[in-house]
Structures are given as C-alpha cells and as structure tokens.
Amino acid sequence: MLKSCHLNYCYGILISLFIFCDTASGDLIKVDKTILEDANLITPDLIKKYGYPAETHKIQAKDGFVLTAHRIPKPGGQPVLLVHGLLDSSVAYVILGPERSLGFLLSDMGYDVWLLNTRGNRYSRKHKRYHRYQPQFWDFSFHELGVYDLPAAIDYVLARSKDFEQIHYVGHSQGTTSFFVMGSERSAYMKKIKLMQALAPVVFWDYIDSPIILTFVKYLRPLVFIARSFGIYEFPPENEVWRSLIHKICSFVFQNTCTYFLMEAMGVDYAQFNSSLLPLFTGHASSGSSVKSLEHYGQQIHSGGFFKYNYYSTWENRRNHGVDTPPQYKLTNVDCKVALYYSRNDRLTSDKDVVRLRDILPNVVLDYMFPDPLYNHINFIWGNDVKTVLNDRMIELMRKVDNGEV
C-alpha cells in the first residue's frame, strides 16, 4: 500500500510537470515545424515521409519477448541489420533524413535495411507471458539481447533473404556490447555475419572518465535497491511520460541546459552538434530500457574485464553461472570480420579500452580512431558530418567485403 502511494505521488508530479510544460511551451522557444513533425513521427512513418517504403515486422525471441523490426525493403538486396544503443531505437539510423542517415544511404546503395528494436524500448514491449508492469518483464540486460534478441533477428532476416547466407551487422554502443555477448555465448552465429561494424564499442570500462557515470556507479547498489523498493524496474519509469516531458522541457524551455548536460555525459563537441535539432532528438529519446541494463553496465566500470551479471548473492551466481562469481565473456569466440570505429573524446567508451578490445578480437579488419580529437559518443549517430566522416567510409568497406577485397 505504501509503495503504491509513493508511486502515485511520483506519477502525480510527472503529470503536473507535463501539463505545466505543455501550457508554457507555446510562448517560449520557437521550433521549426518540420523538426517538430519529425520528432513526433514513429520510425516507419518517418521513413515513409522521405519517400522510402517501410515495413514493420514482429520477431519472437526464444524466451518469449516479441521484438519489432522496421525495414526499408530492397528485394534481392544484401541484408544489413542495424542495432541501436541503450535507451535508443530504430529511429537512430534514419533520424537525420536521407542525406545523412545510414539507413537511407544503405537503401540508396541497394541494401535491404533492417532496423531492430531490442527488448524493452518503446517499440518492443510485448512478451508472451509477462506484462510490462511485472518485474519479470524487465529482468534483462545486454546479456539477454545478445543471447536471444540478436540471434532471433538474424534468423528472421536470413529466412526472408533467400539468396543470402550472411548479413552485414552495424551496432552502436549497446548494439556492439550485445553483439560481443552473442559471439561469446552463441558463437555459431559468427558464420552468419559477413562483417560487423562497431560504432563506439562498449565492452571494457576501465578508463572511463565521465564524472556523471562515475558518480552514478559510486551509488549504484543503493540506487538500484531504492528503485526496486518502489517497484521501479523500467528506466526511465513510465517511459512515455518521461520522454514527452523531457522533449517539452528541452525543446521549448531549457535547450542550452539540456545541451550542456548531454555534452557533459557524451563528450563536449559543439561543432558536430546542431542544437536546433535538439527537439528532434529528445522527441525520440529516451526510448526506454531496464534498470538491470544500467546496473549490468555499471558493474563493468573498473572491473578489469567484461563480465556476466553479478547477482546479489553467491547462491544466485552459482545458480545462474555455475560458479560463485560471474565469469567473463569469451571475446576470442568473436571470429567474424570486425571493424572498430572510436574516438578520443567519447566519455562512454575510452579509446584505450577499445584498443584492448582490438588486441583480443581475432579478426579485426579495420581499426579506425577518428582524427578529430573532439568526436564524441553521439556523433556516430547525430554528428553534423556523420555522412562524410563515417557513413561513407562504412559503406565503402561493406562494398569491399561484398566484392571479396577484404
């Protein structure tokens, strides 16, 4: 009863803030109508707006989650699977429109483009047994994405691409973490990957220096305990309300403040960030995930390795892992072709940690660190020059792999 009262009180505050921002926004910062329109379109409608065909597919993972994939179909084209980062969605690869976003550029080059939404985000909130208000629904981290979501998506895509036995894979941030989990735990799937391109790969977190992240991890356990005590397993809780609230605050009231905190979290680089597009970005982020996902990432910081989830007791670790402490993932099992793209100013993954990853992986075909010393974590998706400095380079490598040159 007490927990319910606390939750109702919190939700009441959220609703009040939402109404306040909705009322106040009209007389504050003016935003381009086209940007606001794109900010409120779901991924397939955004794709269609720019004249491309769009499909929505439902993919069932073996543990009961029903995932949504958006497709820019190209019959007979080489399939490519694009996977977003934490708290993001399929919109990541089309958000900047047909001139710059990778999804559109790949479609223009004849690729059959699949945009996956991993479990728990706004598009993938169905389960065969659990409802999203049950704690069991949110009992996942990047481990389950690698063990269940990615294999299910790869099998689904290949089943609908009769002329191909392999796919291209592109992942950003968590989309790379989950791939390396899949390679470790379900290594047979490496034969189904023609090339994996990792944008801002997140595996080791020994050299991370983000003050925000380091402060968070310092209080990780008590914060998680408090969240679960209040029945909060989703992050952010009541995601759609939070997303709309953040969108209104950052679009119409505190654009500069929101931009500042974003830069502090991801790495400061105002040259590559178009602040006028902030309403577009906040309209789609955050797309939601689980508290356990954040906790699992937090456990990696300064851990010295890439570990499976550490449960709260030796007994739970023994039951889930067969040993008292969580084992490391086997990165040497990731033997498909891998291209690594990273930067010095990324506060969510250090270049030193990526170099360590590079030295472990057995088949790295490209090791590319951006020469721009300010390039940050979100520039891989939102950067002003992302087409010329990244996407064109990626497409060129894909073509070389397709032609047997790499």
Short mmCIF file of C-alpha atoms in Angstrom, two decimals, residues 13-360:
data_model
loop_
_atom_site.label_atom_id
_atom_site.label_comp_id
_atom_site.label_asym_id
_atom_site.label_seq_id
_atom_site.Cartn_x
_atom_site.Cartn_y
_atom_site.Cartn_z
CA ILE A 13 4.34 15.10 -10.02
CA LEU A 14 5.17 13.87 -13.52
CA ILE A 15 1.68 14.66 -14.79
CA SER A 16 1.78 18.12 -13.20
CA LEU A 17 5.13 18.87 -14.83
CA PHE A 18 3.84 17.57 -18.15
CA ILE A 19 0.78 19.87 -18.02
CA PHE A 20 2.92 22.83 -16.95
CA CYS A 21 5.37 22.36 -19.83
CA ASP A 22 2.52 21.81 -22.27
CA THR A 23 0.96 25.10 -21.18
CA ALA A 24 4.17 27.09 -21.01
CA SER A 25 5.85 25.90 -24.18
CA GLY A 26 3.75 27.89 -26.61
CA ASP A 27 5.22 31.26 -25.59
CA LEU A 28 8.87 30.27 -25.28
CA ILE A 29 11.44 28.98 -27.77
CA LYS A 30 10.13 28.69 -31.31
CA VAL A 31 10.98 25.46 -33.10
CA ASP A 32 10.84 24.71 -36.82
CA LYS A 33 7.60 22.89 -37.66
CA THR A 34 9.40 20.29 -39.78
CA ILE A 35 11.63 19.37 -36.85
CA LEU A 36 8.64 19.04 -34.55
CA GLU A 37 6.84 16.91 -37.12
CA ASP A 38 9.78 14.51 -37.41
CA ALA A 39 10.12 14.45 -33.62
CA ASN A 40 6.58 13.10 -33.31
CA LEU A 41 6.67 10.52 -36.11
CA ILE A 42 7.30 6.87 -35.33
CA THR A 43 10.12 5.25 -37.28
CA PRO A 44 8.13 3.74 -40.19
CA ASP A 45 6.22 6.99 -40.71
CA LEU A 46 9.47 8.95 -40.70
CA ILE A 47 10.85 6.60 -43.35
CA LYS A 48 7.72 6.95 -45.50
CA LYS A 49 7.76 10.74 -45.16
CA TYR A 50 11.03 10.82 -47.08
CA GLY A 51 9.69 8.67 -49.91
CA TYR A 52 11.05 5.27 -48.89
CA PRO A 53 8.99 2.10 -48.39
CA ALA A 54 8.70 0.89 -44.81
CA GLU A 55 7.62 -2.37 -43.23
CA THR A 56 7.05 -3.43 -39.63
CA HIS A 57 7.94 -6.99 -38.59
CA LYS A 58 7.35 -8.85 -35.32
CA ILE A 59 10.11 -11.23 -34.24
CA GLN A 60 9.66 -13.63 -31.34
CA ALA A 61 12.73 -14.42 -29.25
CA LYS A 62 13.06 -17.86 -27.66
CA ASP A 63 12.38 -16.55 -24.15
CA GLY A 64 9.02 -15.03 -25.15
CA PHE A 65 9.85 -11.39 -25.99
CA VAL A 66 8.23 -10.05 -29.14
CA LEU A 67 10.60 -7.65 -30.89
CA THR A 68 9.74 -5.08 -33.54
CA ALA A 69 11.96 -4.56 -36.56
CA HIS A 70 11.46 -1.80 -39.10
CA ARG A 71 12.56 -2.47 -42.65
CA ILE A 72 13.41 -0.38 -45.69
CA PRO A 73 12.90 -3.25 -48.13
CA LYS A 74 15.06 -3.84 -51.16
CA PRO A 75 14.06 -7.16 -52.80
CA GLY A 76 17.15 -9.11 -53.77
CA GLY A 77 19.45 -6.77 -51.85
CA GLN A 78 22.14 -7.83 -49.40
CA PRO A 79 20.54 -7.69 -45.92
CA VAL A 80 22.07 -5.45 -43.27
CA LEU A 81 20.94 -5.37 -39.64
CA LEU A 82 21.33 -2.06 -37.78
CA VAL A 83 21.10 -2.16 -33.97
CA HIS A 84 20.75 0.90 -31.75
CA GLY A 85 22.34 1.82 -28.43
CA LEU A 86 20.99 1.90 -24.89
CA LEU A 87 17.77 3.95 -24.50
CA ASP A 88 17.64 4.41 -28.28
CA SER A 89 15.55 2.81 -31.02
CA SER A 90 15.40 2.02 -34.72
CA VAL A 91 15.00 5.73 -35.44
CA ALA A 92 18.72 6.23 -34.74
CA TYR A 93 19.68 5.22 -38.27
CA VAL A 94 17.10 7.41 -40.06
CA ILE A 95 16.76 10.40 -37.72
CA LEU A 96 18.88 12.81 -39.80
CA GLY A 97 16.98 12.14 -43.01
CA PRO A 98 18.01 10.71 -46.39
CA GLU A 99 21.02 12.98 -46.90
CA ARG A 100 22.99 11.78 -43.87
CA SER A 101 21.43 8.83 -42.00
CA LEU A 102 22.99 5.43 -42.59
CA GLY A 103 19.69 3.56 -43.07
CA PHE A 104 18.69 5.71 -46.04
CA LEU A 105 22.19 5.75 -47.53
CA LEU A 106 22.39 1.96 -47.42
CA SER A 107 18.99 1.67 -49.07
CA ASP A 108 20.16 4.01 -51.84
CA MET A 109 23.14 1.68 -52.37
CA GLY A 110 20.86 -1.32 -52.86
CA TYR A 111 20.99 -2.90 -49.40
CA ASP A 112 17.96 -4.48 -47.74
CA VAL A 113 17.89 -2.50 -44.48
CA TRP A 114 16.59 -3.93 -41.21
CA LEU A 115 16.34 -1.71 -38.12
CA LEU A 116 15.97 -3.74 -34.94
CA ASN A 117 14.34 -2.56 -31.72
CA THR A 118 15.75 -4.54 -28.81
CA ARG A 119 13.61 -5.61 -25.88
CA GLY A 120 12.18 -3.01 -23.57
CA ASN A 121 12.33 0.01 -25.85
CA ARG A 122 9.18 1.81 -26.96
CA TYR A 123 8.64 -0.47 -29.97
CA SER A 124 9.42 -3.83 -28.32
CA ARG A 125 7.23 -4.04 -25.22
CA LYS A 126 5.42 -7.31 -25.74
CA HIS A 127 6.04 -10.67 -24.09
CA LYS A 128 4.18 -13.95 -24.44
CA ARG A 129 3.93 -14.44 -20.67
CA TYR A 130 4.62 -11.16 -18.90
CA HIS A 131 3.11 -7.68 -18.93
CA ARG A 132 5.38 -4.65 -18.76
CA TYR A 133 4.13 -3.85 -15.25
CA GLN A 134 5.52 -7.14 -13.96
CA PRO A 135 9.13 -7.22 -12.68
CA GLN A 136 9.86 -10.37 -14.71
CA PHE A 137 9.34 -8.37 -17.90
CA TRP A 138 12.30 -6.13 -17.04
CA ASP A 139 14.63 -8.89 -15.86
CA PHE A 140 17.16 -8.43 -18.65
CA SER A 141 20.36 -6.62 -19.57
CA PHE A 142 22.61 -6.58 -22.62
CA HIS A 143 23.22 -10.28 -21.93
CA GLU A 144 19.69 -11.28 -22.98
CA LEU A 145 19.92 -9.01 -26.01
CA GLY A 146 22.97 -10.97 -27.16
CA VAL A 147 21.68 -14.41 -26.28
CA TYR A 148 18.07 -14.01 -27.50
CA ASP A 149 17.32 -10.81 -29.44
CA LEU A 150 20.15 -10.74 -31.96
CA PRO A 151 20.03 -14.46 -32.87
CA ALA A 152 16.25 -14.25 -33.35
CA ALA A 153 16.61 -11.18 -35.56
CA ILE A 154 19.42 -12.69 -37.65
CA ASP A 155 17.47 -15.89 -38.24
CA TYR A 156 14.35 -13.92 -39.15
CA VAL A 157 16.18 -11.68 -41.62
CA LEU A 158 18.00 -14.56 -43.32
CA ALA A 159 14.77 -16.56 -43.59
CA ARG A 160 13.39 -13.69 -45.67
CA SER A 161 16.55 -13.23 -47.71
CA LYS A 162 16.66 -16.48 -49.63
CA ASP A 163 19.68 -15.55 -51.76
CA PHE A 164 21.94 -14.79 -48.79
CA GLU A 165 23.52 -16.87 -46.03
CA GLN A 166 25.15 -13.92 -44.22
CA ILE A 167 24.18 -10.44 -43.14
CA HIS A 168 26.06 -7.22 -42.57
CA TYR A 169 25.75 -6.00 -38.98
CA VAL A 170 26.11 -2.46 -37.65
CA GLY A 171 25.84 -1.67 -33.95
CA HIS A 172 26.21 1.50 -31.94
CA SER A 173 27.15 1.42 -28.23
CA GLN A 174 24.89 -1.23 -26.63
CA GLY A 175 24.38 -2.62 -30.14
CA THR A 176 28.06 -3.58 -30.01
CA THR A 177 28.01 -4.90 -26.44
CA SER A 178 25.16 -7.28 -27.19
CA PHE A 179 26.88 -8.46 -30.37
CA PHE A 180 30.03 -9.40 -28.49
CA VAL A 181 27.85 -11.26 -25.97
CA MET A 182 26.28 -13.18 -28.85
CA GLY A 183 29.70 -14.01 -30.26
CA SER A 184 30.82 -15.28 -26.87
CA GLU A 185 27.74 -17.29 -25.94
CA ARG A 186 26.36 -18.32 -29.34
CA SER A 187 29.48 -18.40 -31.46
CA ALA A 188 27.82 -20.40 -34.27
CA TYR A 189 26.15 -17.16 -35.34
CA MET A 190 29.52 -15.70 -36.31
CA LYS A 191 29.27 -17.77 -39.50
CA LYS A 192 26.15 -15.78 -40.38
CA ILE A 193 27.93 -12.42 -40.17
CA LYS A 194 29.66 -11.09 -43.28
CA LEU A 195 31.01 -8.02 -41.48
CA MET A 196 30.36 -6.47 -38.08
CA GLN A 197 30.92 -2.72 -37.83
CA ALA A 198 31.14 -1.44 -34.25
CA LEU A 199 30.44 2.24 -33.63
CA ALA A 200 31.71 3.46 -30.25
CA PRO A 201 32.10 -0.13 -29.00
CA VAL A 202 31.33 -0.58 -25.31
CA VAL A 203 32.99 -3.62 -23.72
CA PHE A 204 35.71 -2.65 -21.25
CA TRP A 205 35.18 0.32 -18.93
CA ASP A 206 38.48 0.59 -17.08
CA TYR A 207 39.49 4.02 -18.44
CA ILE A 208 36.11 5.72 -18.44
CA ASP A 209 36.35 9.24 -17.01
CA SER A 210 32.83 10.65 -17.23
CA PRO A 211 32.05 12.42 -13.93
CA ILE A 212 28.35 11.68 -14.38
CA ILE A 213 28.91 7.95 -14.95
CA LEU A 214 31.48 7.64 -12.16
CA THR A 215 29.16 9.37 -9.71
CA PHE A 216 26.34 7.08 -10.74
CA VAL A 217 28.37 3.91 -10.26
CA LYS A 218 29.56 5.07 -6.84
CA TYR A 219 25.97 4.85 -5.61
CA LEU A 220 24.87 2.08 -7.95
CA ARG A 221 23.74 -0.55 -5.46
CA PRO A 222 21.74 1.75 -3.16
CA LEU A 223 20.10 3.45 -6.17
CA VAL A 224 19.06 0.10 -7.64
CA PHE A 225 17.82 -1.05 -4.22
CA ILE A 226 15.71 2.10 -3.82
CA ALA A 227 14.29 1.76 -7.34
CA ARG A 228 13.26 -1.84 -6.76
CA SER A 229 11.84 -0.97 -3.34
CA PHE A 230 9.47 1.42 -5.11
CA GLY A 231 8.61 -1.19 -7.73
CA ILE A 232 10.63 0.54 -10.45
CA TYR A 233 12.25 -1.88 -12.90
CA GLU A 234 11.91 0.17 -16.08
CA PHE A 235 14.28 3.04 -16.87
CA PRO A 236 13.12 5.70 -17.03
CA PRO A 237 9.94 4.71 -15.14
CA GLU A 238 6.76 5.36 -17.13
CA ASN A 239 8.99 6.00 -20.10
CA GLU A 240 6.43 7.57 -22.44
CA VAL A 241 5.54 10.22 -19.86
CA TRP A 242 9.22 11.00 -19.19
CA ARG A 243 10.05 11.09 -22.90
CA SER A 244 7.28 13.58 -23.63
CA LEU A 245 8.21 15.65 -20.57
CA ILE A 246 11.92 15.80 -21.46
CA HIS A 247 11.00 16.63 -25.06
CA LYS A 248 8.92 19.63 -23.98
CA ILE A 249 11.45 20.88 -21.42
CA CYS A 250 14.45 20.57 -23.73
CA SER A 251 12.63 21.82 -26.84
CA PHE A 252 10.87 24.88 -25.51
CA VAL A 253 12.31 25.83 -22.12
CA PHE A 254 15.89 24.80 -21.40
CA GLN A 255 17.59 23.98 -24.71
CA ASN A 256 21.00 25.24 -23.65
CA THR A 257 20.85 23.45 -20.29
CA CYS A 258 19.85 20.14 -21.88
CA THR A 259 22.59 20.51 -24.47
CA TYR A 260 25.13 21.18 -21.72
CA PHE A 261 24.24 18.03 -19.77
CA LEU A 262 24.22 15.98 -22.96
CA MET A 263 27.70 17.18 -23.85
CA GLU A 264 28.97 16.52 -20.32
CA ALA A 265 27.68 12.95 -20.46
CA MET A 266 28.80 12.09 -24.00
CA GLY A 267 31.85 14.32 -24.56
CA VAL A 268 31.88 18.03 -25.34
CA ASP A 269 31.78 18.76 -29.08
CA TYR A 270 29.53 21.66 -30.05
CA ALA A 271 30.94 21.82 -33.58
CA GLN A 272 29.36 18.48 -34.52
CA PHE A 273 26.09 19.07 -32.65
CA ASN A 274 23.26 21.03 -34.26
CA SER A 275 21.42 22.35 -31.22
CA SER A 276 18.44 23.40 -33.36
CA LEU A 277 17.78 19.66 -33.83
CA LEU A 278 17.59 19.03 -30.08
CA PRO A 279 13.76 18.85 -30.21
CA LEU A 280 14.09 16.14 -32.85
CA PHE A 281 16.50 14.11 -30.73
CA THR A 282 14.55 14.48 -27.48
CA GLY A 283 11.35 13.57 -29.30
CA HIS A 284 12.73 10.08 -29.80
CA ALA A 285 14.96 9.67 -26.74
CA SER A 286 14.84 8.10 -24.32
CA SER A 287 13.14 5.04 -25.77
CA GLY A 288 13.47 3.05 -22.55
CA SER A 289 15.25 0.03 -21.14
CA SER A 290 15.58 -1.81 -17.83
CA VAL A 291 17.16 -0.81 -14.53
CA LYS A 292 19.07 -4.09 -14.73
CA SER A 293 20.67 -2.97 -18.00
CA LEU A 294 22.11 0.12 -16.34
CA GLU A 295 23.20 -1.96 -13.36
CA HIS A 296 24.99 -4.51 -15.54
CA TYR A 297 26.87 -1.76 -17.33
CA GLY A 298 27.74 -0.16 -14.01
CA GLN A 299 29.24 -3.45 -12.82
CA GLN A 300 31.75 -3.33 -15.69
CA ILE A 301 33.27 0.01 -14.63
CA HIS A 302 36.81 -0.50 -13.33
CA SER A 303 36.11 -4.25 -13.07
CA GLY A 304 39.12 -5.20 -15.18
CA GLY A 305 37.12 -7.31 -17.60
CA PHE A 306 33.89 -7.99 -19.49
CA PHE A 307 31.74 -9.92 -17.03
CA LYS A 308 28.33 -11.51 -16.90
CA TYR A 309 25.79 -10.07 -14.48
CA ASN A 310 26.84 -10.19 -10.83
CA TYR A 311 23.88 -11.26 -8.70
CA TYR A 312 23.45 -10.18 -5.11
CA SER A 313 24.45 -13.50 -3.56
CA THR A 314 26.88 -16.32 -4.18
CA TRP A 315 23.93 -18.70 -4.37
CA GLU A 316 22.32 -16.72 -7.22
CA ASN A 317 25.60 -16.56 -9.11
CA ARG A 318 26.06 -20.28 -8.68
CA ARG A 319 22.50 -20.95 -9.88
CA ASN A 320 22.83 -18.72 -12.97
CA HIS A 321 26.52 -19.08 -13.84
CA GLY A 322 27.56 -22.33 -12.19
CA VAL A 323 30.30 -20.52 -10.23
CA ASP A 324 30.45 -18.22 -7.22
CA THR A 325 31.50 -15.13 -9.18
CA PRO A 326 30.36 -14.13 -12.68
CA PRO A 327 32.65 -15.37 -15.46
CA GLN A 328 33.99 -13.22 -18.28
CA TYR A 329 32.62 -13.36 -21.80
CA LYS A 330 34.82 -15.18 -24.31
CA LEU A 331 35.70 -12.46 -26.81
CA THR A 332 38.04 -14.75 -28.73
CA ASN A 333 34.91 -16.55 -29.96
CA VAL A 334 34.00 -13.43 -31.97
CA ASP A 335 35.84 -14.56 -35.08
CA CYS A 336 33.83 -12.84 -37.80
CA LYS A 337 35.26 -9.80 -39.57
CA VAL A 338 35.04 -6.76 -37.29
CA ALA A 339 35.58 -3.06 -37.97
CA LEU A 340 36.07 -0.76 -34.98
CA TYR A 341 35.27 2.97 -35.04
CA TYR A 342 36.03 5.03 -31.94
CA SER A 343 37.25 8.40 -30.72
CA ARG A 344 39.33 10.09 -28.03
CA ASN A 345 36.57 12.31 -26.64
CA ASP A 346 33.96 9.59 -26.08
CA ARG A 347 33.07 9.66 -22.38
CA LEU A 348 31.17 6.38 -22.59
CA THR A 349 33.97 4.31 -24.07
CA SER A 350 37.67 5.16 -23.81
CA ASP A 351 39.96 4.74 -26.80
CA LYS A 352 42.32 2.79 -24.50
CA ASP A 353 39.55 0.31 -23.71
CA VAL A 354 38.78 -0.12 -27.42
CA VAL A 355 42.46 -0.78 -28.17
CA ARG A 356 42.37 -3.54 -25.55
CA LEU A 357 39.30 -4.99 -27.26
CA ARG A 358 41.05 -4.79 -30.64
CA ASP A 359 44.01 -6.76 -29.35
CA ILE A 360 41.72 -9.59 -28.16
#
